[in-house]
CSV table of C-alpha atoms in Angstrom, one decimal:
chain,number,residue,atom,x,y,z
A,1,SER,CA,76.9,93.2,68.1
A,2,LEU,CA,73.6,91.4,68.9
A,3,VAL,CA,71.5,94.1,66.9
A,4,SER,CA,73.8,93.9,64.0
A,5,HIS,CA,73.6,90.2,63.9
A,6,ALA,CA,69.9,90.5,64.1
A,7,HIS,CA,69.8,92.7,60.8
A,8,SER,CA,72.0,90.2,59.0
A,9,LYS,CA,69.6,87.5,60.1
A,10,LYS,CA,66.3,89.1,59.2
A,11,GLU,CA,65.7,86.7,56.3
A,12,ASN,CA,65.5,83.9,58.8
A,13,LEU,CA,63.3,86.0,61.4
A,14,ARG,CA,60.4,86.2,58.9
A,15,ILE,CA,59.8,89.8,59.9
A,16,PRO,CA,59.1,92.4,57.2
A,17,HIS,CA,62.3,94.2,56.3
A,18,LEU,CA,60.9,97.8,56.8
A,19,GLN,CA,59.7,97.0,60.2
A,20,LEU,CA,62.7,95.2,61.3
A,21,ASP,CA,65.0,98.1,60.2
A,22,TYR,CA,62.8,100.6,61.9
A,23,TRP,CA,62.9,98.8,65.3
A,24,LEU,CA,66.6,98.1,64.8
A,25,VAL,CA,67.2,101.8,64.7
A,26,LYS,CA,65.1,102.1,67.7
A,27,LEU,CA,67.1,99.4,69.5
A,28,ARG,CA,70.4,101.2,68.7
A,29,ILE,CA,69.3,104.3,70.4
A,30,SER,CA,67.5,102.9,73.4
A,31,TRP,CA,69.2,99.6,74.0
A,32,VAL,CA,68.9,99.3,77.9
A,33,THR,CA,68.6,96.1,79.7
A,34,PRO,CA,66.5,94.4,81.2
A,35,SER,CA,63.6,94.5,79.0
A,36,ARG,CA,61.4,96.4,81.6
A,37,ARG,CA,63.7,99.3,81.9
A,38,LEU,CA,63.5,99.5,78.0
A,39,LEU,CA,59.7,99.6,78.4
A,40,LEU,CA,60.0,102.6,80.9
A,41,VAL,CA,62.3,104.6,78.8
A,42,LEU,CA,59.8,104.4,75.9
A,43,GLU,CA,56.8,105.0,77.9
A,44,ASN,CA,58.5,108.1,79.2
A,45,SER,CA,59.6,109.3,75.8
A,46,ARG,CA,56.2,109.2,74.4
A,47,LEU,CA,57.6,108.7,70.8
A,48,VAL,CA,55.7,105.7,69.8
A,49,SER,CA,52.1,104.4,70.5
A,50,TYR,CA,51.6,101.7,73.2
A,51,GLU,CA,50.8,99.2,70.6
A,52,GLU,CA,54.1,99.8,68.9
A,53,GLU,CA,55.7,99.8,72.3
A,54,ARG,CA,54.4,96.1,72.7
A,55,SER,CA,55.2,95.3,69.1
A,56,MET,CA,59.0,96.4,70.0
A,57,LEU,CA,59.2,94.3,73.1
A,58,ASP,CA,57.7,91.2,71.2
A,59,LEU,CA,60.4,91.8,68.6
A,60,LEU,CA,63.1,92.1,71.3
A,61,THR,CA,62.1,88.8,72.8
A,62,LEU,CA,62.1,87.2,69.5
A,63,ILE,CA,65.7,88.6,68.8
A,64,LEU,CA,66.9,87.2,72.1
A,65,GLU,CA,65.3,83.9,71.5
A,66,ARG,CA,66.2,83.3,67.9
A,67,VAL,CA,69.3,85.4,67.3
A,68,ALA,CA,71.1,85.4,70.6
A,69,PRO,CA,71.8,81.7,70.8
A,70,LEU,CA,73.1,81.7,67.3
A,71,ASN,CA,75.5,84.4,68.1
A,72,GLY,CA,76.7,83.0,71.4
A,73,VAL,CA,74.8,85.5,73.5
A,74,SER,CA,72.6,84.6,76.4
A,75,THR,CA,70.6,86.7,78.8
A,76,PHE,CA,72.0,87.1,82.3
A,77,GLN,CA,70.0,85.3,84.9
A,78,TYR,CA,70.0,86.4,88.6
A,79,SER,CA,70.9,83.8,91.0
A,80,HIS,CA,70.4,84.4,94.8
A,81,GLU,CA,72.2,81.2,95.6
A,82,ARG,CA,75.3,82.3,93.4
A,83,ASN,CA,75.1,85.5,94.8
A,84,ARG,CA,75.5,84.2,98.3
A,85,ARG,CA,78.3,81.9,97.3
A,86,GLU,CA,80.3,84.9,95.7
A,87,LEU,CA,79.4,87.3,98.5
A,88,VAL,CA,80.6,85.0,101.2
A,89,LEU,CA,83.9,84.6,99.3
A,90,TYR,CA,84.3,88.5,99.1
A,91,ILE,CA,83.5,88.9,102.7
A,92,VAL,CA,86.1,86.5,103.5
A,93,GLY,CA,88.8,87.6,101.2
A,94,ALA,CA,88.4,91.2,102.1
A,95,GLU,CA,88.1,90.5,105.7
A,96,GLN,CA,84.6,92.2,106.2
A,97,PRO,CA,82.4,91.5,108.9
A,98,TYR,CA,79.4,89.1,108.4
A,99,THR,CA,77.0,92.1,109.0
A,100,PHE,CA,78.5,93.6,105.6
A,101,ALA,CA,75.7,92.4,103.5
A,102,GLU,CA,73.1,93.8,105.8
A,103,CYS,CA,74.4,97.3,105.4
A,104,PRO,CA,71.6,99.5,103.8
A,105,TYR,CA,73.9,101.4,101.6
A,106,PHE,CA,75.4,98.3,100.0
A,107,GLU,CA,71.8,97.1,99.4
A,108,HIS,CA,70.9,100.1,97.8
A,109,TYR,CA,74.1,100.3,95.7
A,110,VAL,CA,73.6,96.8,94.4
A,111,LYS,CA,69.8,97.2,93.5
A,112,THR,CA,70.2,100.7,91.9
A,113,ALA,CA,73.3,99.9,90.0
A,114,LEU,CA,73.7,96.4,89.4
A,115,ASN,CA,70.4,94.4,89.8
A,116,PRO,CA,67.0,95.3,91.2
A,117,ALA,CA,66.3,91.5,91.9
A,118,TYR,CA,69.1,91.5,94.6
A,119,LYS,CA,67.9,89.9,97.9
A,120,LYS,CA,69.7,91.0,101.2
A,121,THR,CA,71.6,88.3,102.9
A,122,SER,CA,71.7,88.3,106.7
A,123,ARG,CA,74.8,88.0,108.9
A,124,ASN,CA,73.6,84.6,110.1
A,125,THR,CA,73.3,83.3,106.4
A,126,SER,CA,76.7,84.7,105.6
A,127,ARG,CA,78.2,82.8,108.6
A,128,LYS,CA,76.6,79.6,107.6
A,129,ASP,CA,77.6,80.2,104.0
A,130,SER,CA,81.2,80.6,105.0
A,131,ILE,CA,81.1,77.3,107.0
A,132,LYS,CA,79.8,75.8,104.1
A,133,ALA,CA,82.4,77.0,101.7
A,134,PHE,CA,85.2,76.1,104.2
A,135,LEU,CA,84.0,72.5,104.5
A,136,GLU,CA,84.0,72.2,100.7
A,137,TYR,CA,87.5,73.8,100.6
A,138,ARG,CA,88.8,71.5,103.3
A,139,GLN,CA,87.4,68.4,101.7
A,140,ASN,CA,89.0,69.4,98.4
A,141,LEU,CA,92.4,70.0,100.2
A,142,ILE,CA,92.0,66.5,101.8
A,143,SER,CA,91.8,65.1,98.5
A,144,ILE,CA,94.8,66.9,97.1
A,145,LEU,CA,96.9,65.8,100.1
A,146,LYS,CA,95.8,62.1,100.0
A,147,ASN,CA,97.1,61.9,96.2
A,148,LEU,CA,100.4,63.7,97.2
A,149,ASN,CA,103.4,61.4,96.4
A,150,SER,CA,105.8,63.3,98.5
A,151,LYS,CA,106.2,64.5,102.3
A,152,ILE,CA,104.8,67.4,103.9
A,153,SER,CA,106.6,69.7,106.3
A,154,LEU,CA,104.7,71.9,109.1
A,155,THR,CA,105.4,75.0,110.6
A,156,SER,CA,103.4,76.0,113.9
A,157,ASP,CA,103.4,78.7,116.4
A,158,ILE,CA,101.2,80.2,119.1
A,159,TRP,CA,99.4,83.6,119.0
A,160,THR,CA,97.3,85.5,121.5
A,161,SER,CA,94.6,87.9,120.3
A,162,ARG,CA,93.6,91.1,121.7
A,163,ASN,CA,90.8,89.6,123.7
A,164,GLU,CA,93.3,87.3,125.3
A,165,HIS,CA,92.3,84.2,123.5
A,166,SER,CA,95.3,81.8,122.4
A,167,PHE,CA,95.3,80.3,119.1
A,168,ILE,CA,97.8,77.5,117.5
A,169,CYS,CA,98.4,77.8,113.8
A,170,VAL,CA,99.4,74.8,111.8
A,171,THR,CA,100.8,75.4,108.3
A,172,ALA,CA,101.4,72.6,105.8
A,173,HIS,CA,104.1,72.9,103.1
A,174,TRP,CA,104.7,70.8,100.2
A,175,ILE,CA,106.1,70.7,96.8
A,176,ASP,CA,103.5,69.8,93.9
A,177,SER,CA,104.2,67.9,90.7
A,178,ASN,CA,105.4,71.0,88.9
A,179,TRP,CA,108.0,71.8,91.6
A,180,ILE,CA,106.1,74.6,93.1
A,181,LEU,CA,106.2,75.1,96.9
A,182,GLN,CA,102.6,75.1,98.2
A,183,LYS,CA,101.6,76.4,101.6
A,184,ARG,CA,98.1,76.0,103.3
A,185,ILE,CA,97.0,76.9,106.7
A,186,ILE,CA,95.5,73.6,107.9
A,187,GLY,CA,94.6,74.6,111.4
A,188,PHE,CA,94.0,77.8,113.4
A,189,GLN,CA,92.5,76.6,116.7
A,190,GLU,CA,92.1,77.9,120.1
A,191,LEU,CA,94.7,76.5,122.4
A,192,GLU,CA,93.6,76.4,126.0
A,193,PHE,CA,95.8,77.1,129.1
A,194,PRO,CA,98.2,75.9,130.2
A,195,HIS,CA,100.4,75.7,126.9
A,196,THR,CA,102.1,72.7,127.9
A,197,GLY,CA,103.9,70.5,125.3
A,198,ILE,CA,101.1,67.9,125.8
A,199,ASN,CA,98.3,70.2,124.9
A,200,ILE,CA,100.4,71.7,121.9
A,201,ALA,CA,101.1,68.1,120.6
A,202,GLN,CA,97.6,67.1,121.1
A,203,ALA,CA,96.3,70.2,119.3
A,204,ILE,CA,98.7,69.4,116.2
A,205,GLU,CA,97.7,65.8,116.2
A,206,ASN,CA,94.0,66.8,116.0
A,207,VAL,CA,94.6,68.7,112.9
A,208,LEU,CA,96.6,65.8,111.3
A,209,LEU,CA,93.8,63.4,111.9
A,210,ILE,CA,91.1,65.8,110.2
A,211,TYR,CA,93.4,65.7,107.1
A,212,ASN,CA,94.5,62.2,107.4
A,213,ILE,CA,98.3,63.3,106.7
A,214,SER,CA,99.9,61.7,110.1
A,215,GLN,CA,102.0,59.3,107.9
A,216,LYS,CA,103.1,62.3,105.4
A,217,ILE,CA,104.8,64.4,108.0
A,218,PHE,CA,108.6,64.9,107.2
A,219,SER,CA,109.5,67.8,109.6
A,220,ILE,CA,108.0,70.4,111.8
A,221,SER,CA,109.5,73.9,112.3
A,222,PHE,CA,109.0,75.2,115.8
A,223,ASP,CA,111.0,77.8,117.8
A,224,ASN,CA,113.1,76.3,120.6
A,225,ALA,CA,110.8,77.0,123.9
A,226,SER,CA,110.8,74.2,126.4
A,227,ASN,CA,107.1,73.4,125.8
A,228,ASN,CA,107.7,73.0,122.0
A,229,ARG,CA,110.6,70.8,122.6
A,230,THR,CA,108.4,68.5,124.9
A,231,ALA,CA,105.7,68.7,121.9
A,232,VAL,CA,108.3,67.7,119.5
A,233,GLN,CA,109.2,64.7,121.5
A,234,ILE,CA,105.7,63.5,121.8
A,235,LEU,CA,105.2,64.0,118.1
A,236,LYS,CA,108.2,61.9,117.2
A,237,ASN,CA,107.2,59.0,119.4
A,238,ASN,CA,103.5,59.1,117.8
A,239,LEU,CA,104.3,59.9,114.1
A,240,HIS,CA,107.6,57.9,113.7
A,241,PRO,CA,109.0,59.9,111.1
A,242,ILE,CA,111.6,58.7,108.7
A,243,LEU,CA,115.4,58.7,109.4
A,244,ASN,CA,114.7,57.9,113.2
A,245,SER,CA,113.4,61.5,113.6
A,246,LYS,CA,117.0,63.0,112.9
A,247,LEU,CA,115.4,65.8,110.5
A,248,PHE,CA,112.0,66.0,112.1
A,249,HIS,CA,112.5,69.2,114.4
A,250,ASN,CA,113.8,72.1,112.6
A,251,LYS,CA,114.6,75.3,114.6
A,252,TYR,CA,113.8,78.5,112.9
A,253,ALA,CA,116.9,80.0,111.4
A,254,CYS,CA,115.5,83.6,111.7
A,255,HIS,CA,114.4,83.1,115.4
A,256,ILE,CA,117.9,82.2,116.2
A,257,ILE,CA,119.2,85.3,114.4
A,258,ASN,CA,116.6,87.3,116.3
A,259,LEU,CA,117.9,85.7,119.6
A,260,CYS,CA,121.5,86.5,118.9
A,261,VAL,CA,121.0,90.1,118.0
A,262,HIS,CA,118.6,90.8,120.8
A,263,GLU,CA,121.6,89.6,123.3
A,264,GLY,CA,124.0,91.8,121.3
A,265,LEU,CA,121.5,94.9,121.4
A,266,LYS,CA,121.4,94.6,125.4
A,267,ILE,CA,125.0,95.7,125.3
A,268,ILE,CA,125.2,98.0,122.4
A,269,SER,CA,121.9,99.7,122.8
A,270,PRO,CA,123.1,102.3,125.4
A,271,GLN,CA,125.6,103.5,122.9
A,272,ILE,CA,123.0,105.0,120.5
A,273,LYS,CA,120.5,106.1,123.3
A,274,LYS,CA,121.0,109.7,122.1
A,275,LEU,CA,120.0,108.9,118.6
A,276,LYS,CA,116.7,107.2,119.9
A,277,ASP,CA,116.1,110.2,122.1
A,278,CYS,CA,116.5,112.6,119.3
A,279,ILE,CA,113.9,111.0,117.2
A,280,MET,CA,111.5,110.7,120.0
A,281,PHE,CA,112.2,114.4,121.0
A,282,ILE,CA,111.2,115.5,117.4
A,283,HIS,CA,108.1,113.4,117.2
A,284,SER,CA,106.5,114.0,120.6
A,285,SER,CA,105.6,117.4,119.9
A,286,GLY,CA,103.7,119.0,116.9
A,287,PRO,CA,105.7,122.2,116.8
A,288,ARG,CA,109.0,120.6,117.1
A,289,LYS,CA,108.0,118.3,114.1
A,290,GLN,CA,106.9,121.3,112.2
A,291,ASP,CA,110.2,123.0,112.9
A,292,PHE,CA,112.2,120.1,111.8
A,293,LYS,CA,110.2,119.8,108.5
A,294,SER,CA,111.1,123.6,107.9
A,295,LEU,CA,114.7,122.9,108.5
A,296,CYS,CA,114.7,120.0,106.1
A,297,ARG,CA,113.3,122.3,103.4
A,298,GLN,CA,115.9,124.9,104.0
A,299,MET,CA,118.7,122.4,103.8
A,300,GLY,CA,117.1,120.7,100.6
A,301,GLN,CA,116.1,117.6,102.1
A,302,LYS,CA,112.5,116.1,101.7
A,303,TYR,CA,111.1,115.3,105.0
A,304,LYS,CA,109.9,111.6,105.8
A,305,LYS,CA,108.5,110.1,108.8
A,306,PHE,CA,111.1,108.2,111.0
A,307,ILE,CA,110.8,104.6,111.8
A,308,PHE,CA,110.8,104.2,115.6
A,309,ASP,CA,112.9,101.6,117.6
A,310,VAL,CA,110.7,98.9,118.9
A,311,GLN,CA,112.1,96.8,121.5
A,312,HIS,CA,110.9,93.4,120.5
A,313,ARG,CA,111.8,94.0,116.8
A,314,TRP,CA,115.5,94.4,116.3
A,315,ASN,CA,115.3,95.2,112.6
A,316,SER,CA,113.5,98.4,113.5
A,317,THR,CA,116.8,99.5,115.3
A,318,TYR,CA,118.5,98.9,111.9
A,319,LYS,CA,115.8,100.8,109.9
A,320,MET,CA,115.9,103.6,112.4
A,321,LEU,CA,119.8,104.1,111.9
A,322,GLN,CA,119.4,104.0,108.2
A,323,TYR,CA,117.0,106.8,108.2
A,324,CYS,CA,118.9,108.7,111.0
A,325,TYR,CA,122.1,108.7,108.7
A,326,GLU,CA,120.1,109.8,105.8
A,327,TYR,CA,119.4,113.2,107.9
A,328,ARG,CA,122.6,113.3,109.9
A,329,ASN,CA,123.3,117.0,109.3
A,330,VAL,CA,119.7,118.1,109.7
A,331,LEU,CA,119.4,116.1,112.9
A,332,THR,CA,122.7,117.4,114.5
A,333,ILE,CA,121.9,120.9,114.0
A,334,PHE,CA,118.4,120.6,115.0
A,335,TYR,CA,118.9,118.4,118.2
A,336,ASN,CA,122.2,120.7,119.2
A,337,GLU,CA,120.1,123.8,119.0
A,338,LYS,CA,117.4,122.6,121.3
A,339,MET,CA,119.4,120.6,123.5
A,340,GLN,CA,122.1,123.2,124.3
A,341,HIS,CA,123.5,121.2,127.3
A,342,ASN,CA,123.6,117.6,125.6
A,343,PHE,CA,125.2,118.0,122.3
A,344,MET,CA,125.2,115.3,119.7
A,345,THR,CA,128.8,114.5,118.9
A,346,ASN,CA,130.5,112.8,115.7
A,347,GLU,CA,131.6,110.2,118.1
A,348,GLU,CA,128.2,109.0,118.6
A,349,TRP,CA,127.4,109.0,115.1
A,350,ASP,CA,130.4,107.0,114.5
A,351,ILE,CA,129.3,104.4,116.9
A,352,GLY,CA,125.8,104.3,115.4
A,353,GLN,CA,127.4,103.7,111.9
A,354,ILE,CA,129.3,100.7,113.2
A,355,LEU,CA,126.3,99.1,114.7
A,356,MET,CA,124.2,99.8,111.5
A,357,ASN,CA,127.0,98.0,109.4
A,358,PHE,CA,127.1,95.1,112.0
A,359,LEU,CA,123.2,94.8,111.9
A,360,GLN,CA,123.2,95.1,108.1
A,361,LEU,CA,124.4,91.4,107.8
A,362,PHE,CA,121.8,89.9,110.1
A,363,TYR,CA,119.0,91.9,108.4
A,364,GLU,CA,120.0,90.9,105.0
A,365,SER,CA,120.3,87.2,106.3
A,366,THR,CA,116.9,87.3,107.8
A,367,LYS,CA,115.4,88.9,104.5
A,368,LEU,CA,117.0,86.3,102.5
A,369,LEU,CA,115.7,83.5,104.5
A,370,SER,CA,112.3,84.9,104.6
A,371,VAL,CA,111.8,85.2,100.7
A,372,ARG,CA,111.3,82.7,97.9
A,373,LYS,CA,112.9,83.4,94.6
A,374,GLN,CA,111.5,82.2,91.3
A,375,LYS,CA,114.2,82.4,88.8
A,376,GLN,CA,115.3,79.5,86.5
A,377,THR,CA,118.9,78.4,85.4
A,378,ASP,CA,119.5,75.9,82.7
A,379,PHE,CA,121.6,72.8,83.3
A,380,SER,CA,122.1,69.5,81.5
A,381,ALA,CA,123.8,66.4,82.8
A,382,PRO,CA,124.3,62.7,81.4
A,383,SER,CA,122.2,60.0,82.8
A,384,PHE,CA,124.1,57.2,84.7
A,385,ASN,CA,124.6,56.2,88.3
A,386,GLU,CA,122.8,59.5,89.6
A,387,LEU,CA,124.2,59.5,93.1
A,388,GLN,CA,127.9,59.0,91.9
A,389,PHE,CA,127.5,61.7,89.3
A,390,TYR,CA,125.8,64.1,91.5
A,391,LEU,CA,128.5,63.7,94.3
A,392,GLN,CA,131.4,64.0,91.8
A,393,THR,CA,129.8,67.0,89.8
A,394,ASP,CA,131.7,70.5,90.8
A,395,PHE,CA,128.6,72.6,90.7
A,396,SER,CA,130.4,75.7,91.5
A,397,ASN,CA,132.0,75.6,88.1
A,398,LEU,CA,128.8,75.3,86.3
A,399,PHE,CA,127.3,78.9,87.4
A,400,ASN,CA,128.8,82.2,87.6
A,401,GLU,CA,128.2,84.3,90.6
A,402,ASP,CA,125.4,86.1,89.2
A,403,GLU,CA,123.7,82.9,88.2
A,404,LEU,CA,124.2,81.5,91.7
A,405,ASP,CA,122.5,84.5,93.2
A,406,LYS,CA,119.7,84.2,91.1
A,407,LEU,CA,119.4,80.3,91.1
A,408,ASP,CA,115.8,79.0,91.8
A,409,ILE,CA,116.7,75.4,93.4
A,410,LEU,CA,113.0,74.0,92.7
A,411,ALA,CA,113.2,75.1,89.1
A,412,TRP,CA,116.8,73.3,88.8
A,413,TRP,CA,115.3,70.1,90.2
A,414,LYS,CA,112.3,70.3,87.8
A,415,THR,CA,114.8,70.5,84.8
A,416,HIS,CA,116.7,67.7,85.9
A,417,GLU,CA,114.0,65.3,87.4
A,418,SER,CA,114.7,63.0,84.7
A,419,THR,CA,118.4,63.1,85.2
A,420,TYR,CA,118.1,62.3,89.1
A,421,PRO,CA,114.9,60.3,89.6
A,422,VAL,CA,115.6,59.1,93.0
A,423,LEU,CA,117.6,62.3,94.4
A,424,SER,CA,114.7,64.4,92.9
A,425,ALA,CA,112.3,62.3,95.2
A,426,MET,CA,114.3,63.1,98.1
A,427,ALA,CA,114.5,66.8,97.3
A,428,HIS,CA,110.7,66.9,97.0
A,429,ASP,CA,110.5,66.0,100.8
A,430,LEU,CA,113.7,67.8,102.0
A,431,LEU,CA,113.2,71.2,100.2
A,432,THR,CA,109.5,71.5,102.0
A,433,VAL,CA,111.4,72.5,105.3
A,434,GLN,CA,110.8,76.1,106.4
A,435,VAL,CA,113.5,78.1,108.2
A,436,SER,CA,111.3,81.3,109.1
A,437,THR,CA,108.1,82.1,110.7
A,438,VAL,CA,106.9,83.9,107.8
A,439,ALA,CA,103.8,81.5,107.4
A,440,SER,CA,102.7,81.9,110.9
A,441,GLU,CA,103.3,85.5,111.2
A,442,SER,CA,101.2,86.1,108.1
A,443,ALA,CA,98.1,83.9,109.6
A,444,PHE,CA,98.5,86.0,112.9
A,445,SER,CA,98.4,89.2,110.9
A,446,VAL,CA,95.0,88.2,109.3
A,447,GLY,CA,93.9,86.9,112.7
A,448,GLY,CA,94.7,90.3,114.2
A,449,ARG,CA,92.8,92.2,111.3
A,450,ILE,CA,89.8,89.6,111.8
A,451,LEU,CA,89.7,90.0,115.6
A,452,ASP,CA,89.9,93.7,115.7
A,453,ASP,CA,88.4,96.1,118.2
A,454,TYR,CA,84.9,95.6,116.7
A,455,ARG,CA,84.8,91.8,116.4
A,456,THR,CA,86.3,90.5,119.8
A,457,ARG,CA,83.2,88.4,120.4
A,458,LEU,CA,83.8,86.5,117.2
A,459,LYS,CA,83.6,82.8,118.0
A,460,GLU,CA,86.9,80.8,117.8
A,461,ASP,CA,85.6,78.1,115.3
A,462,ALA,CA,84.4,81.2,113.1
A,463,VAL,CA,88.0,82.6,113.3
A,464,GLU,CA,89.3,79.4,112.0
A,465,VAL,CA,86.9,79.3,109.2
A,466,LEU,CA,87.8,82.8,108.1
A,467,VAL,CA,91.5,82.5,108.4
A,468,CYS,CA,91.8,79.2,106.6
A,469,LEU,CA,89.2,80.0,103.9
A,470,LYS,CA,91.1,83.2,103.0
A,471,ASP,CA,94.4,81.5,102.8
């Protein structure tokens, strides 16, 4: 497009038409950037004299200077500072080590395929750049939270890395002016032993002081461990939350479900022991696994790797049972053929079916509490005494069952903010409360990938920079 535009503007360039036409044809054939590369191409081809090559480069410069600005085109200028800034964002986002940019293969790729002017960045420089980017990000977040007109709810949990360092994660949740639930990790700091309630409360308060949001906290979601209860009581005394702290401590609903199911499985698990043993029997041996695959093919079923039952994750028991019942006939034939004195009976399968149906309710409830839906439902109401109108409205008659299942409560309040100005302000605060550990578990997953077997010596403050900046 640049060459064509140059041809259309040749009257303004004050260059002889024939000469311009000749060079534009050559440009269409050999248009390679940057101009130094173009010169090398022409020198190697030996199709024109040296004087003509210099004239062509002069013309190319003239086109770039006179035509490109007219056409909204500009030459790319390599900036090492911009490269460092974008490189560290890639390193953080892709969870790469600081040594990534020192890799000679990466340097060769960039210089050869992208830009020969690229300068290698050392790991120390990448670390400093990540700290700088984090401080800029944090300052911007402090400004956002300062101007927030609603309350903030917190979730927090403690995680121990594979190098035996403990971290406390503090995540802030709030609803913005567009009624979108926002979430940011505002603290991922080392928590020294012992993990007493006093130490936990102090760590959380330190984070709140950094962001200057101590007076904006509505609630905190914690599990019900004794040290957490002590920490909550200290925070109540120091933060003075609204409503005499009645809504301050929110226990994780998913955690409560998890405790209930674990207690139940202690009694029921022995009844499905043979199903667990069957899965382990197949996958503990390469030949047996191959025999089972062959039997699946013979019976017209596609082999899938089974999900194993994990002691501290009860939902793995439910998923294991799902997989087992999909292969009920194949598993029964294979297991009874191999274990001739310990047959799998229909009664054991029936017990497993009952347990699977029982766990399904808890599994779907946990999944529902851990997922945020974004569907809108339209509704309108007259504007008068809003509390009276709200309390007298029978909302169950306004939606059918399908609409209720798809209802996004935040979108509903956004639509009716003008109808219920006071109640919507309350909803802004109340609906920030979290009922699951999803935010903390997600942060711990990132932390686990950052502090992998190759980076266990990474300093604790660097871990916070990487986790928070990625979030």
